[in-house]
mmCIF file of C-alpha atoms in Angstrom:
data_model
loop_
_atom_site.group_PDB
_atom_site.id
_atom_site.type_symbol
_atom_site.label_atom_id
_atom_site.label_comp_id
_atom_site.label_asym_id
_atom_site.label_seq_id
_atom_site.Cartn_x
_atom_site.Cartn_y
_atom_site.Cartn_z
ATOM 1 C CA GLU A 9 35.961 19.125 98.917
ATOM 2 C CA VAL A 10 37.128 22.710 98.580
ATOM 3 C CA GLN A 11 40.738 23.243 97.688
ATOM 4 C CA LEU A 12 42.609 26.467 97.047
ATOM 5 C CA GLN A 13 46.083 26.261 95.625
ATOM 6 C CA ALA A 14 48.376 29.278 95.632
ATOM 7 C CA SER A 15 51.392 29.295 93.355
ATOM 8 C CA GLY A 16 53.838 31.649 91.715
ATOM 9 C CA GLY A 17 56.048 32.533 94.628
ATOM 10 C CA GLY A 18 59.803 32.596 94.408
ATOM 11 C CA LEU A 19 62.952 34.568 94.948
ATOM 12 C CA VAL A 20 63.168 37.997 93.336
ATOM 13 C CA GLN A 21 65.396 41.016 93.699
ATOM 14 C CA ALA A 22 64.106 44.253 95.132
ATOM 15 C CA GLY A 23 62.267 46.199 92.477
ATOM 16 C CA GLY A 24 61.190 43.047 90.694
ATOM 17 C CA SER A 25 57.764 41.546 90.082
ATOM 18 C CA LEU A 26 55.910 38.320 90.672
ATOM 19 C CA ARG A 27 52.420 37.156 89.850
ATOM 20 C CA LEU A 28 50.732 34.825 92.281
ATOM 21 C CA SER A 29 47.868 32.584 91.228
ATOM 22 C CA CYS A 30 45.174 30.965 93.303
ATOM 23 C CA ALA A 31 43.246 28.159 91.650
ATOM 24 C CA ALA A 32 40.116 26.770 93.229
ATOM 25 C CA SER A 33 38.290 23.497 93.076
ATOM 26 C CA GLY A 34 35.063 22.672 94.850
ATOM 27 C CA LEU A 35 33.842 26.252 94.801
ATOM 28 C CA THR A 36 33.250 28.992 92.295
ATOM 29 C CA PHE A 37 35.249 32.139 92.914
ATOM 30 C CA ASP A 38 32.458 34.276 91.508
ATOM 31 C CA ASP A 39 30.381 33.346 94.572
ATOM 32 C CA TYR A 40 32.967 34.432 97.135
ATOM 33 C CA THR A 41 35.158 37.264 98.207
ATOM 34 C CA ILE A 42 38.746 36.268 97.566
ATOM 35 C CA GLY A 43 41.509 37.543 99.750
ATOM 36 C CA TRP A 44 45.265 37.448 99.677
ATOM 37 C CA PHE A 45 47.087 37.386 102.987
ATOM 38 C CA ARG A 46 50.704 37.116 103.980
ATOM 39 C CA GLN A 47 52.645 36.065 107.009
ATOM 40 C CA ALA A 48 56.249 36.978 107.628
ATOM 41 C CA PRO A 49 58.343 35.080 110.178
ATOM 42 C CA GLY A 50 57.400 36.075 113.697
ATOM 43 C CA LYS A 51 54.506 38.239 112.558
ATOM 44 C CA GLU A 52 50.752 37.952 112.430
ATOM 45 C CA ARG A 53 49.059 36.991 109.188
ATOM 46 C CA GLU A 54 47.882 40.194 107.554
ATOM 47 C CA GLY A 55 45.497 41.065 104.775
ATOM 48 C CA VAL A 56 47.082 42.216 101.535
ATOM 49 C CA SER A 57 44.161 42.540 99.162
ATOM 50 C CA CYS A 58 40.647 41.277 98.569
ATOM 51 C CA LYS A 59 38.105 41.338 95.770
ATOM 52 C CA SER A 60 34.343 41.060 96.053
ATOM 53 C CA SER A 61 32.274 38.554 94.148
ATOM 54 C CA GLY A 62 29.608 41.083 93.263
ATOM 55 C CA ASP A 63 30.726 44.365 91.849
ATOM 56 C CA GLY A 64 34.413 43.537 91.864
ATOM 57 C CA THR A 65 35.281 46.041 94.559
ATOM 58 C CA THR A 66 38.869 45.668 95.686
ATOM 59 C CA TYR A 67 40.701 46.593 98.866
ATOM 60 C CA TYR A 68 44.431 46.890 99.386
ATOM 61 C CA ALA A 69 46.567 47.230 102.458
ATOM 62 C CA ASP A 70 48.247 50.634 102.583
ATOM 63 C CA SER A 71 51.637 48.968 102.348
ATOM 64 C CA VAL A 72 50.893 47.543 98.893
ATOM 65 C CA LYS A 73 48.644 50.187 97.314
ATOM 66 C CA GLY A 74 49.889 51.211 93.924
ATOM 67 C CA ARG A 75 52.185 48.191 93.696
ATOM 68 C CA PHE A 76 49.898 45.150 93.906
ATOM 69 C CA THR A 77 46.845 44.370 91.795
ATOM 70 C CA ILE A 78 44.263 41.676 92.429
ATOM 71 C CA SER A 79 42.339 40.243 89.487
ATOM 72 C CA SER A 80 40.426 37.169 88.519
ATOM 73 C CA ASN A 81 39.621 34.945 85.575
ATOM 74 C CA SER A 82 36.190 33.391 85.963
ATOM 75 C CA ARG A 83 36.685 30.901 83.157
ATOM 76 C CA LYS A 84 39.762 29.533 84.880
ATOM 77 C CA ASN A 85 38.320 29.981 88.382
ATOM 78 C CA THR A 86 41.605 31.584 89.293
ATOM 79 C CA VAL A 87 42.534 34.745 91.164
ATOM 80 C CA TYR A 88 45.817 36.550 90.679
ATOM 81 C CA LEU A 89 47.951 38.939 92.655
ATOM 82 C CA GLN A 90 50.315 40.944 90.495
ATOM 83 C CA MET A 91 53.102 42.277 92.677
ATOM 84 C CA ASN A 92 55.368 44.994 91.339
ATOM 85 C CA SER A 93 58.149 47.064 92.866
ATOM 86 C CA LEU A 94 58.759 44.392 95.453
ATOM 87 C CA ASN A 95 60.896 45.189 98.460
ATOM 88 C CA PRO A 96 62.331 43.032 101.243
ATOM 89 C CA ASP A 97 59.408 43.930 103.522
ATOM 90 C CA ASP A 98 57.179 41.975 101.148
ATOM 91 C CA THR A 99 58.972 38.747 102.033
ATOM 92 C CA ALA A 100 56.413 36.343 103.476
ATOM 93 C CA VAL A 101 54.335 33.280 102.833
ATOM 94 C CA TYR A 102 51.341 34.375 100.789
ATOM 95 C CA TYR A 103 47.955 32.704 101.182
ATOM 96 C CA CYS A 104 44.698 32.962 99.278
ATOM 97 C CA ALA A 105 41.368 32.521 100.975
ATOM 98 C CA ALA A 106 37.670 32.580 100.139
ATOM 99 C CA GLY A 107 34.904 33.976 102.299
ATOM 100 C CA PRO A 108 31.393 35.384 102.269
ATOM 101 C CA ILE A 109 32.067 39.083 102.870
ATOM 102 C CA LEU A 110 34.401 41.760 101.602
ATOM 103 C CA THR A 111 36.855 42.339 104.394
ATOM 104 C CA MET A 112 40.549 42.190 105.172
ATOM 105 C CA ARG A 113 39.854 40.400 108.473
ATOM 106 C CA LYS A 114 41.342 36.946 108.250
ATOM 107 C CA ASP A 115 38.816 35.460 110.685
ATOM 108 C CA ALA A 116 36.031 36.160 108.183
ATOM 109 C CA TYR A 117 37.421 33.736 105.611
ATOM 110 C CA THR A 118 36.144 30.190 105.398
ATOM 111 C CA TYR A 119 38.529 28.448 103.036
ATOM 112 C CA TRP A 120 42.291 28.732 102.936
ATOM 113 C CA GLY A 121 44.917 27.452 100.595
ATOM 114 C CA LYS A 122 48.437 26.440 101.411
ATOM 115 C CA GLY A 123 50.814 29.313 101.056
ATOM 116 C CA THR A 124 53.481 30.151 98.547
ATOM 117 C CA GLN A 125 56.780 31.661 99.650
ATOM 118 C CA VAL A 126 57.840 35.039 98.325
ATOM 119 C CA THR A 127 61.363 36.153 99.118
ATOM 120 C CA VAL A 128 62.650 39.555 98.065
ATOM 121 C CA SER A 129 66.376 40.108 98.281
ATOM 122 C CA SER A 130 67.911 43.535 98.727
#
């Protein structure tokens, strides 16, 4: 059974940082594209960042470029999202997902973890 577990969310002041982790069991992250998505109340789930399994190519949403960094640790089968310079617009539930292709389209992802709440206060 495939399970993805996102963690690391919390409450932080604007300008602060958080690092989210996504640990996997039942699959090997090196074989998949890993994506981070977020969903704010009343809004659609949107892609934040993704990282390919092959050459490590990464994509970022324009809203997070220069502030967020996606990385992975193969030995731990864990993917991270380092989030810096957070602002209240980043408040959302953050999800990690695994899929076969490098894309920010959420419908392309096969496996999803439960989300972790990130709240940024002004």
